[in-house]
PDB file of C-alpha atoms and ligand atoms in Angstrom:
ATOM      1  CA  MET A   1      48.750   7.198 -25.885  1.00 62.00           C
ATOM      2  CA  GLU A   2      48.610   7.553 -29.833  1.00 93.00           C
ATOM      3  CA  LYS A   3      50.619  10.467 -31.640  1.00 97.00           C
ATOM      4  CA  ILE A   4      48.562  12.149 -34.121  1.00 98.00           C
ATOM      5  CA  VAL A   5      50.420  13.645 -37.114  1.00 98.00           C
ATOM      6  CA  ILE A   6      48.342  16.069 -39.442  1.00 98.00           C
ATOM      7  CA  LEU A   7      49.120  17.580 -42.770  1.00 98.00           C
ATOM      8  CA  THR A   8      46.926  20.531 -43.976  1.00 98.00           C
ATOM      9  CA  GLY A   9      46.861  22.149 -47.281  1.00 98.00           C
ATOM     10  CA  ALA A  10      45.012  25.108 -48.931  1.00 98.00           C
ATOM     11  CA  GLY A  11      41.400  23.126 -48.862  1.00 98.00           C
ATOM     12  CA  ILE A  12      41.469  23.533 -45.099  1.00 98.00           C
ATOM     13  CA  SER A  13      41.280  27.393 -45.576  1.00 98.00           C
ATOM     14  CA  ALA A  14      39.143  27.709 -48.556  1.00 98.00           C
ATOM     15  CA  GLU A  15      36.064  28.119 -46.769  1.00 98.00           C
ATOM     16  CA  SER A  16      37.617  31.079 -44.561  1.00 98.00           C
ATOM     17  CA  GLY A  17      37.638  32.460 -48.147  1.00 97.00           C
ATOM     18  CA  LEU A  18      41.284  31.940 -49.182  1.00 96.00           C
ATOM     19  CA  SER A  19      41.989  30.648 -52.719  1.00 94.00           C
ATOM     20  CA  THR A  20      43.375  27.181 -53.240  1.00 95.00           C
ATOM     21  CA  PHE A  21      45.862  26.519 -55.727  1.00 94.00           C
ATOM     22  CA  ARG A  22      44.659  23.876 -58.212  1.00 94.00           C
ATOM     23  CA  ASP A  23      40.810  23.871 -57.985  1.00 89.00           C
ATOM     24  CA  GLU A  24      38.995  25.669 -60.793  1.00 88.00           C
ATOM     25  CA  GLY A  25      39.780  29.305 -60.686  1.00 88.00           C
ATOM     26  CA  GLY A  26      42.521  28.658 -58.073  1.00 93.00           C
ATOM     27  CA  LEU A  27      45.791  30.759 -57.848  1.00 92.00           C
ATOM     28  CA  TRP A  28      47.715  28.675 -60.486  1.00 91.00           C
ATOM     29  CA  ALA A  29      44.930  29.223 -63.112  1.00 90.00           C
ATOM     30  CA  GLN A  30      45.524  32.906 -62.540  1.00 92.00           C
ATOM     31  CA  HIS A  31      49.098  33.244 -62.102  1.00 93.00           C
ATOM     32  CA  ARG A  32      52.108  31.218 -63.597  1.00 94.00           C
ATOM     33  CA  ILE A  33      54.032  29.358 -61.016  1.00 94.00           C
ATOM     34  CA  GLU A  34      57.339  30.076 -62.659  1.00 94.00           C
ATOM     35  CA  ASP A  35      56.443  33.827 -62.713  1.00 95.00           C
ATOM     36  CA  VAL A  36      55.531  34.273 -58.823  1.00 96.00           C
ATOM     37  CA  ALA A  37      56.627  31.168 -57.009  1.00 97.00           C
ATOM     38  CA  THR A  38      60.309  30.437 -58.044  1.00 97.00           C
ATOM     39  CA  PRO A  39      63.756  32.451 -57.004  1.00 96.00           C
ATOM     40  CA  GLU A  40      64.122  32.775 -60.910  1.00 97.00           C
ATOM     41  CA  GLY A  41      60.900  34.415 -61.121  1.00 97.00           C
ATOM     42  CA  PHE A  42      61.723  36.624 -58.276  1.00 96.00           C
ATOM     43  CA  ALA A  43      65.036  37.605 -60.030  1.00 95.00           C
ATOM     44  CA  ARG A  44      63.260  38.294 -63.253  1.00 96.00           C
ATOM     45  CA  ASP A  45      60.511  40.565 -61.883  1.00 96.00           C
ATOM     46  CA  PRO A  46      60.695  41.200 -58.262  1.00 95.00           C
ATOM     47  CA  ASP A  47      57.609  43.776 -58.418  1.00 96.00           C
ATOM     48  CA  LEU A  48      55.541  41.175 -59.768  1.00 96.00           C
ATOM     49  CA  VAL A  49      56.277  38.517 -56.966  1.00 96.00           C
ATOM     50  CA  GLN A  50      56.092  41.138 -54.237  1.00 96.00           C
ATOM     51  CA  ASP A  51      52.782  42.180 -55.425  1.00 96.00           C
ATOM     52  CA  PHE A  52      51.444  38.736 -55.668  1.00 96.00           C
ATOM     53  CA  TYR A  53      52.328  38.299 -51.872  1.00 97.00           C
ATOM     54  CA  ASN A  54      51.369  41.259 -50.931  1.00 96.00           C
ATOM     55  CA  ALA A  55      47.818  40.919 -52.014  1.00 95.00           C
ATOM     56  CA  ARG A  56      47.583  37.543 -50.370  1.00 96.00           C
ATOM     57  CA  ARG A  57      49.193  38.903 -47.058  1.00 97.00           C
ATOM     58  CA  VAL A  58      46.186  41.581 -47.295  1.00 95.00           C
ATOM     59  CA  GLN A  59      43.579  39.095 -48.093  1.00 95.00           C
ATOM     60  CA  ALA A  60      45.100  36.689 -45.207  1.00 96.00           C
ATOM     61  CA  ALA A  61      44.797  39.299 -42.730  1.00 95.00           C
ATOM     62  CA  GLN A  62      41.161  40.041 -43.530  1.00 96.00           C
ATOM     63  CA  VAL A  63      39.823  36.255 -42.852  1.00 98.00           C
ATOM     64  CA  GLN A  64      38.654  34.275 -40.035  1.00 98.00           C
ATOM     65  CA  PRO A  65      39.650  30.712 -38.971  1.00 98.00           C
ATOM     66  CA  ASN A  66      36.956  28.217 -39.547  1.00 98.00           C
ATOM     67  CA  ALA A  67      35.219  25.290 -37.620  1.00 98.00           C
ATOM     68  CA  ALA A  68      38.163  22.930 -39.254  1.00 99.00           C
ATOM     69  CA  HIS A  69      41.122  24.969 -37.831  1.00 98.00           C
ATOM     70  CA  GLN A  70      39.180  25.208 -34.489  1.00 98.00           C
ATOM     71  CA  ALA A  71      38.569  21.446 -34.561  1.00 98.00           C
ATOM     72  CA  LEU A  72      42.244  20.640 -34.802  1.00 98.00           C
ATOM     73  CA  ALA A  73      42.967  22.961 -32.130  1.00 98.00           C
ATOM     74  CA  ARG A  74      40.497  21.301 -29.763  1.00 98.00           C
ATOM     75  CA  LEU A  75      41.985  17.792 -30.475  1.00 98.00           C
ATOM     76  CA  GLN A  76      45.584  19.313 -29.608  1.00 98.00           C
ATOM     77  CA  SER A  77      44.381  20.664 -26.415  1.00 98.00           C
ATOM     78  CA  GLU A  78      41.948  17.394 -25.265  1.00 97.00           C
ATOM     79  CA  TRP A  79      43.862  14.617 -26.888  1.00 97.00           C
ATOM     80  CA  PRO A  80      45.845  12.791 -24.527  1.00 95.00           C
ATOM     81  CA  SER A  81      49.002  12.763 -26.469  1.00 96.00           C
ATOM     82  CA  GLU A  82      50.994  14.882 -28.932  1.00 97.00           C
ATOM     83  CA  VAL A  83      48.988  16.177 -32.002  1.00 98.00           C
ATOM     84  CA  VAL A  84      51.601  17.816 -34.338  1.00 98.00           C
ATOM     85  CA  ILE A  85      50.115  20.048 -37.297  1.00 98.00           C
ATOM     86  CA  VAL A  86      52.289  20.399 -40.044  1.00 98.00           C
ATOM     87  CA  THR A  87      50.838  22.663 -42.865  1.00 98.00           C
ATOM     88  CA  GLN A  88      51.703  23.847 -46.334  1.00 98.00           C
ATOM     89  CA  ASN A  89      49.591  27.071 -45.814  1.00 98.00           C
ATOM     90  CA  VAL A  90      51.522  30.222 -45.480  1.00 98.00           C
ATOM     91  CA  ASP A  91      48.299  31.826 -43.773  1.00 98.00           C
ATOM     92  CA  SER A  92      47.986  31.800 -39.944  1.00 98.00           C
ATOM     93  CA  LEU A  93      44.753  30.511 -39.776  1.00 98.00           C
ATOM     94  CA  HIS A  94      45.559  27.396 -37.531  1.00 98.00           C
ATOM     95  CA  GLU A  95      47.228  29.851 -35.021  1.00 98.00           C
ATOM     96  CA  ALA A  96      44.292  32.053 -34.968  1.00 98.00           C
ATOM     97  CA  GLY A  97      42.099  29.011 -34.235  1.00 98.00           C
ATOM     98  CA  GLY A  98      43.791  28.172 -31.251  1.00 98.00           C
ATOM     99  CA  ALA A  99      46.266  25.763 -32.471  1.00 98.00           C
ATOM    100  CA  GLU A 100      49.911  25.733 -31.031  1.00 97.00           C
ATOM    101  CA  ASN A 101      53.413  24.802 -32.461  1.00 95.00           C
ATOM    102  CA  VAL A 102      52.386  24.488 -36.059  1.00 98.00           C
ATOM    103  CA  ILE A 103      54.938  23.692 -38.400  1.00 98.00           C
ATOM    104  CA  HIS A 104      54.797  25.798 -41.469  1.00 98.00           C
ATOM    105  CA  MET A 105      56.908  23.571 -43.768  1.00 98.00           C
ATOM    106  CA  HIS A 106      56.234  26.377 -46.937  1.00 98.00           C
ATOM    107  CA  GLY A 107      57.049  29.481 -44.913  1.00 98.00           C
ATOM    108  CA  ARG A 108      54.460  32.125 -43.480  1.00 98.00           C
ATOM    109  CA  LEU A 109      53.218  35.283 -45.351  1.00 97.00           C
ATOM    110  CA  ASP A 110      53.616  37.311 -42.383  1.00 96.00           C
ATOM    111  CA  GLY A 111      57.193  36.663 -42.245  1.00 97.00           C
ATOM    112  CA  ALA A 112      60.255  38.280 -44.228  1.00 97.00           C
ATOM    113  CA  LEU A 113      63.540  36.926 -45.157  1.00 97.00           C
ATOM    114  CA  CYS A 114      66.745  38.413 -46.351  1.00 97.00           C
ATOM    115  CA  ALA A 115      67.968  36.397 -49.187  1.00 94.00           C
ATOM    116  CA  ALA A 116      71.568  37.799 -48.522  1.00 94.00           C
ATOM    117  CA  CYS A 117      71.990  36.756 -44.711  1.00 97.00           C
ATOM    118  CA  GLY A 118      69.298  34.603 -43.574  1.00 97.00           C
ATOM    119  CA  HIS A 119      68.086  36.894 -41.255  1.00 98.00           C
ATOM    120  CA  ARG A 120      64.072  36.825 -40.714  1.00 98.00           C
ATOM    121  CA  TRP A 121      61.777  39.603 -39.262  1.00 97.00           C
ATOM    122  CA  ALA A 122      57.853  40.098 -39.104  1.00 97.00           C
ATOM    123  CA  ALA A 123      56.716  41.330 -42.671  1.00 96.00           C
ATOM    124  CA  PRO A 124      55.045  44.559 -43.136  1.00 95.00           C
ATOM    125  CA  PRO A 125      51.575  44.411 -44.676  1.00 93.00           C
ATOM    126  CA  GLU A 126      53.271  45.627 -48.091  1.00 95.00           C
ATOM    127  CA  MET A 127      56.748  44.646 -48.662  1.00 96.00           C
ATOM    128  CA  ALA A 128      58.575  46.776 -51.405  1.00 94.00           C
ATOM    129  CA  VAL A 129      61.326  45.675 -53.882  1.00 93.00           C
ATOM    130  CA  GLY A 130      64.780  46.639 -52.533  1.00 89.00           C
ATOM    131  CA  GLU A 131      63.854  47.091 -48.922  1.00 89.00           C
ATOM    132  CA  PRO A 132      66.813  46.943 -46.617  1.00 93.00           C
ATOM    133  CA  CYS A 133      67.498  43.714 -44.249  1.00 96.00           C
ATOM    134  CA  PRO A 134      67.251  45.262 -40.711  1.00 96.00           C
ATOM    135  CA  ALA A 135      70.543  42.866 -39.877  1.00 97.00           C
ATOM    136  CA  CYS A 136      72.666  43.348 -42.765  1.00 98.00           C
ATOM    137  CA  ALA A 137      71.206  46.382 -44.686  1.00 97.00           C
ATOM    138  CA  GLU A 138      71.357  44.850 -48.096  1.00 96.00           C
ATOM    139  CA  PRO A 139      68.233  45.637 -50.394  1.00 94.00           C
ATOM    140  CA  THR A 140      67.398  42.100 -50.546  1.00 93.00           C
ATOM    141  CA  ALA A 141      64.084  41.253 -48.291  1.00 95.00           C
ATOM    142  CA  ARG A 142      61.669  38.844 -49.639  1.00 96.00           C
ATOM    143  CA  PRO A 143      58.721  36.944 -48.366  1.00 97.00           C
ATOM    144  CA  ASP A 144      59.655  34.104 -45.818  1.00 98.00           C
ATOM    145  CA  VAL A 145      57.861  31.251 -48.080  1.00 98.00           C
ATOM    146  CA  VAL A 146      59.219  28.520 -49.656  1.00 98.00           C
ATOM    147  CA  TRP A 147      59.430  28.608 -53.684  1.00 97.00           C
ATOM    148  CA  PHE A 148      59.682  25.768 -56.164  1.00 96.00           C
ATOM    149  CA  GLY A 149      63.079  24.526 -56.308  1.00 95.00           C
ATOM    150  CA  GLU A 150      63.695  25.360 -52.503  1.00 97.00           C
ATOM    151  CA  MET A 151      63.957  23.139 -49.610  1.00 97.00           C
ATOM    152  CA  PRO A 152      60.870  23.134 -47.655  1.00 98.00           C
ATOM    153  CA  TYR A 153      61.449  24.113 -43.844  1.00 98.00           C
ATOM    154  CA  HIS A 154      61.877  21.770 -40.911  1.00 98.00           C
ATOM    155  CA  MET A 155      61.964  18.788 -42.682  1.00 98.00           C
ATOM    156  CA  GLU A 156      64.317  16.777 -40.146  1.00 98.00           C
ATOM    157  CA  GLU A 157      61.520  17.433 -37.403  1.00 98.00           C
ATOM    158  CA  ILE A 158      58.802  16.212 -39.599  1.00 98.00           C
ATOM    159  CA  TYR A 159      60.237  13.076 -40.793  1.00 98.00           C
ATOM    160  CA  SER A 160      60.900  12.575 -37.323  1.00 98.00           C
ATOM    161  CA  HIS A 161      57.344  13.124 -35.851  1.00 98.00           C
ATOM    162  CA  LEU A 162      56.030  10.811 -39.036  1.00 98.00           C
ATOM    163  CA  SER A 163      58.162   8.090 -37.814  1.00 97.00           C
ATOM    164  CA  SER A 164      56.752   7.986 -34.492  1.00 97.00           C
ATOM    165  CA  ALA A 165      53.115   8.700 -35.645  1.00 98.00           C
ATOM    166  CA  SER A 166      50.192   6.211 -34.912  1.00 97.00           C
ATOM    167  CA  VAL A 167      47.600   8.255 -36.934  1.00 98.00           C
ATOM    168  CA  PHE A 168      48.440  10.378 -39.888  1.00 98.00           C
ATOM    169  CA  ALA A 169      45.805  12.647 -41.495  1.00 98.00           C
ATOM    170  CA  ALA A 170      46.196  14.560 -44.866  1.00 98.00           C
ATOM    171  CA  ILE A 171      43.523  17.370 -44.897  1.00 98.00           C
ATOM    172  CA  GLY A 172      42.463  19.801 -47.736  1.00 98.00           C
ATOM    173  CA  THR A 173      45.577  18.936 -49.901  1.00 98.00           C
ATOM    174  CA  SER A 174      45.636  17.788 -53.428  1.00 97.00           C
ATOM    175  CA  GLY A 175      49.075  15.758 -52.858  1.00 95.00           C
ATOM    176  CA  GLN A 176      50.562  16.788 -55.860  1.00 94.00           C
ATOM    177  CA  VAL A 177      53.552  18.697 -54.379  1.00 94.00           C
ATOM    178  CA  TYR A 178      56.340  16.771 -52.849  1.00 95.00           C
ATOM    179  CA  PRO A 179      57.888  16.192 -50.326  1.00 96.00           C
ATOM    180  CA  ALA A 180      54.474  16.833 -48.519  1.00 97.00           C
ATOM    181  CA  ALA A 181      52.645  14.228 -51.010  1.00 96.00           C
ATOM    182  CA  ALA A 182      54.833  11.335 -49.748  1.00 97.00           C
ATOM    183  CA  PHE A 183      54.289  11.901 -45.977  1.00 98.00           C
ATOM    184  CA  VAL A 184      51.662   9.263 -45.921  1.00 98.00           C
ATOM    185  CA  HIS A 185      54.066   6.638 -47.281  1.00 97.00           C
ATOM    186  CA  GLU A 186      56.471   7.574 -44.423  1.00 97.00           C
ATOM    187  CA  ALA A 187      53.702   7.506 -41.691  1.00 97.00           C
ATOM    188  CA  GLN A 188      52.564   4.006 -43.333  1.00 96.00           C
ATOM    189  CA  ALA A 189      56.081   2.655 -42.912  1.00 96.00           C
ATOM    190  CA  ALA A 190      56.018   3.633 -39.186  1.00 96.00           C
ATOM    191  CA  GLY A 191      52.821   1.623 -39.066  1.00 96.00           C
ATOM    192  CA  ALA A 192      50.337   4.652 -38.457  1.00 97.00           C
ATOM    193  CA  HIS A 193      46.716   4.310 -39.518  1.00 97.00           C
ATOM    194  CA  THR A 194      46.272   7.101 -42.400  1.00 98.00           C
ATOM    195  CA  ILE A 195      43.162   9.010 -43.407  1.00 98.00           C
ATOM    196  CA  GLU A 196      42.714  11.446 -46.163  1.00 98.00           C
ATOM    197  CA  ILE A 197      40.057  14.211 -45.576  1.00 98.00           C
ATOM    198  CA  ASN A 198      39.090  16.337 -48.710  1.00 98.00           C
ATOM    199  CA  LEU A 199      36.581  17.676 -50.715  1.00 98.00           C
ATOM    200  CA  GLU A 200      37.200  14.826 -53.254  1.00 96.00           C
ATOM    201  CA  PRO A 201      39.073  12.066 -53.715  1.00 94.00           C
ATOM    202  CA  THR A 202      42.573  12.834 -54.824  1.00 94.00           C
ATOM    203  CA  MET A 203      45.230  10.975 -56.985  1.00 90.00           C
ATOM    204  CA  GLY A 204      46.670   9.668 -53.816  1.00 90.00           C
ATOM    205  CA  THR A 205      43.639   8.418 -52.354  1.00 87.00           C
ATOM    206  CA  SER A 206      44.321   4.731 -52.820  1.00 90.00           C
ATOM    207  CA  GLY A 207      47.413   5.311 -50.806  1.00 92.00           C
ATOM    208  CA  PHE A 208      45.348   5.794 -47.578  1.00 97.00           C
ATOM    209  CA  ASP A 209      43.634   3.332 -45.146  1.00 97.00           C
ATOM    210  CA  ASP A 210      40.659   5.386 -45.052  1.00 97.00           C
ATOM    211  CA  ARG A 211      38.917   8.517 -46.166  1.00 97.00           C
ATOM    212  CA  LEU A 212      36.315  11.312 -45.487  1.00 98.00           C
ATOM    213  CA  VAL A 213      35.025  13.313 -48.292  1.00 98.00           C
ATOM    214  CA  GLY A 214      33.360  16.778 -47.898  1.00 98.00           C
ATOM    215  CA  LYS A 215      33.774  20.129 -46.957  1.00 98.00           C
ATOM    216  CA  ALA A 216      36.705  20.616 -44.321  1.00 98.00           C
ATOM    217  CA  THR A 217      34.078  22.460 -42.094  1.00 98.00           C
ATOM    218  CA  GLU A 218      31.874  19.481 -41.667  1.00 98.00           C
ATOM    219  CA  THR A 219      34.363  16.493 -41.864  1.00 98.00           C
ATOM    220  CA  VAL A 220      37.175  17.721 -39.798  1.00 98.00           C
ATOM    221  CA  PRO A 221      34.857  18.454 -36.779  1.00 98.00           C
ATOM    222  CA  GLN A 222      33.345  15.023 -37.028  1.00 98.00           C
ATOM    223  CA  TRP A 223      36.862  13.303 -37.491  1.00 98.00           C
ATOM    224  CA  VAL A 224      37.974  15.045 -34.308  1.00 98.00           C
ATOM    225  CA  ASN A 225      34.796  14.197 -32.505  1.00 98.00           C
ATOM    226  CA  ARG A 226      35.003  10.617 -33.540  1.00 97.00           C
ATOM    227  CA  LEU A 227      38.585  10.410 -32.191  1.00 97.00           C
ATOM    228  CA  LEU A 228      37.684  12.098 -28.659  1.00 97.00           C
ATOM    229  CA  GLN A 229      34.814   9.695 -28.226  1.00 95.00           C
ATOM    230  CA  GLN A 230      37.338   6.688 -28.890  1.00 89.00           C
ATOM    231  CA  LYS A 231      39.427   8.023 -26.388  1.00 82.00           C
ATOM    232  CA  ASP A 232      36.878   8.147 -23.610  1.00 72.00           C
TER     233      ASP A 232
HETATM  234  P1  OAD B   1      45.683  22.453 -53.741  1.00 71.50           P
HETATM  235  O1  OAD B   1      45.115  23.626 -54.349  1.00 71.50           O
HETATM  236  O2  OAD B   1      46.775  21.824 -54.759  1.00 71.50           O
HETATM  237  O3  OAD B   1      44.721  21.326 -53.337  1.00 71.50           O
HETATM  238  C1  OAD B   1      43.737  21.683 -52.389  1.00 71.50           C
HETATM  239  C2  OAD B   1      42.794  20.609 -52.220  1.00 71.50           C
HETATM  240  O4  OAD B   1      41.652  21.120 -51.459  1.00 71.50           O
HETATM  241  C3  OAD B   1      42.089  19.968 -53.361  1.00 71.50           C
HETATM  242  O5  OAD B   1      42.258  18.604 -53.132  1.00 71.50           O
HETATM  243  C4  OAD B   1      40.383  20.338 -53.058  1.00 71.50           C
HETATM  244  O6  OAD B   1      39.759  19.325 -53.513  1.00 71.50           O
HETATM  245  C5  OAD B   1      40.539  20.516 -51.588  1.00 71.50           C
HETATM  246  N1  OAD B   1      39.393  21.229 -51.054  1.00 71.50           N
HETATM  247  C6  OAD B   1      39.103  22.460 -51.712  1.00 71.50           C
HETATM  248  N2  OAD B   1      38.130  22.999 -50.916  1.00 71.50           N
HETATM  249  C7  OAD B   1      37.942  22.224 -49.770  1.00 71.50           C
HETATM  250  C8  OAD B   1      37.004  22.313 -48.733  1.00 71.50           C
HETATM  251  N3  OAD B   1      36.220  23.192 -48.489  1.00 71.50           N
HETATM  252  N4  OAD B   1      37.157  21.371 -47.700  1.00 71.50           N
HETATM  253  C9  OAD B   1      37.981  20.299 -48.018  1.00 71.50           C
HETATM  254  N5  OAD B   1      38.968  20.132 -49.042  1.00 71.50           N
HETATM  255  C10 OAD B   1      39.111  21.223 -50.118  1.00 71.50           C
HETATM  256  O7  OAD B   1      46.612  22.968 -52.593  1.00 71.50           O
HETATM  257  P2  OAD B   1      47.721  22.109 -51.744  1.00 71.50           P
HETATM  258  O8  OAD B   1      47.893  20.780 -51.693  1.00 71.50           O
HETATM  259  O9  OAD B   1      47.802  22.992 -50.531  1.00 71.50           O
HETATM  260  O10 OAD B   1      53.253  25.087 -52.313  1.00 71.50           O
HETATM  261  O11 OAD B   1      49.040  22.664 -52.451  1.00 71.50           O
HETATM  262  C11 OAD B   1      50.273  22.448 -52.154  1.00 71.50           C
HETATM  263  C12 OAD B   1      51.271  23.261 -52.536  1.00 71.50           C
HETATM  264  O12 OAD B   1      51.022  23.630 -53.778  1.00 71.50           O
HETATM  265  C13 OAD B   1      50.957  24.668 -51.798  1.00 71.50           C
HETATM  266  O13 OAD B   1      51.581  24.707 -50.367  1.00 71.50           O
HETATM  267  C14 OAD B   1      51.674  25.748 -52.781  1.00 71.50           C
HETATM  268  C15 OAD B   1      51.194  25.028 -54.014  1.00 71.50           C
HETATM  269  O14 OAD B   1      52.136  25.217 -54.982  1.00 71.50           O
HETATM  270  C16 OAD B   1      53.905  26.437 -52.663  1.00 71.50           C
HETATM  271  O15 OAD B   1      53.681  27.417 -53.202  1.00 71.50           O
HETATM  272  C17 OAD B   1      55.504  26.006 -52.674  1.00 71.50           C
END
């Protein structure tokens, strides 16, 4: 049976109350990427960067998964073959909605990482600058998120899934950040049927075989219902 690979972005969590990056009033309209989402920004002003992620961590802990997250979890449990969810999101709403084995290619807000030894542990709600690593005691704790200029996580595993996908869906992502923006081409090269599900067509829309335009809480359950009906 057909393997489905799904890429999600900030748009799937928007209706839960988390800001996207590039929509009007989004995070990148309020903060400079160079300041809060690069290793250089962290070296320059670690307090600013920790404050940015502390605020996002607090906010993410207060919101609930929505019908789109829940529909994907249902697809995972009812589809007869593998359903792989790859997310660019650092929130944990897929898991809270019931999804399993979600691949977080840009890391997670609830994780901490030691910049010195690579040790990982659960982030406290508020991370402080200079916090010692529990493994090596260096004062080099940082959020376990991927910044611009850093390599996204789990790439080998993701490419392996894309090369064996029969269906590829990109949900709630503007397709402006690589390598995720090129996953559709990898999947197409493997012969997958590709669909974009987004509030509005993106710059990459023409690269997809199919599209569903509208709010994720409406379009994603519709798409999942359609797939599950086809299966029967
Ligand atoms: P963006 O903010 O770039 O794009 C969000 C997309 O979701 C836009 O195309 C919106 O039209 C769409 N959208 C908004 N509300 C929606 C809704 N209710 N239903 C469906 N779609 C909706 O966010 P991403 O594409 O996720 O990386 O951004 C990718 C990466 O850029 C992020 O992971 C982050 C950011 O910089 C890093 O920080 C490394």
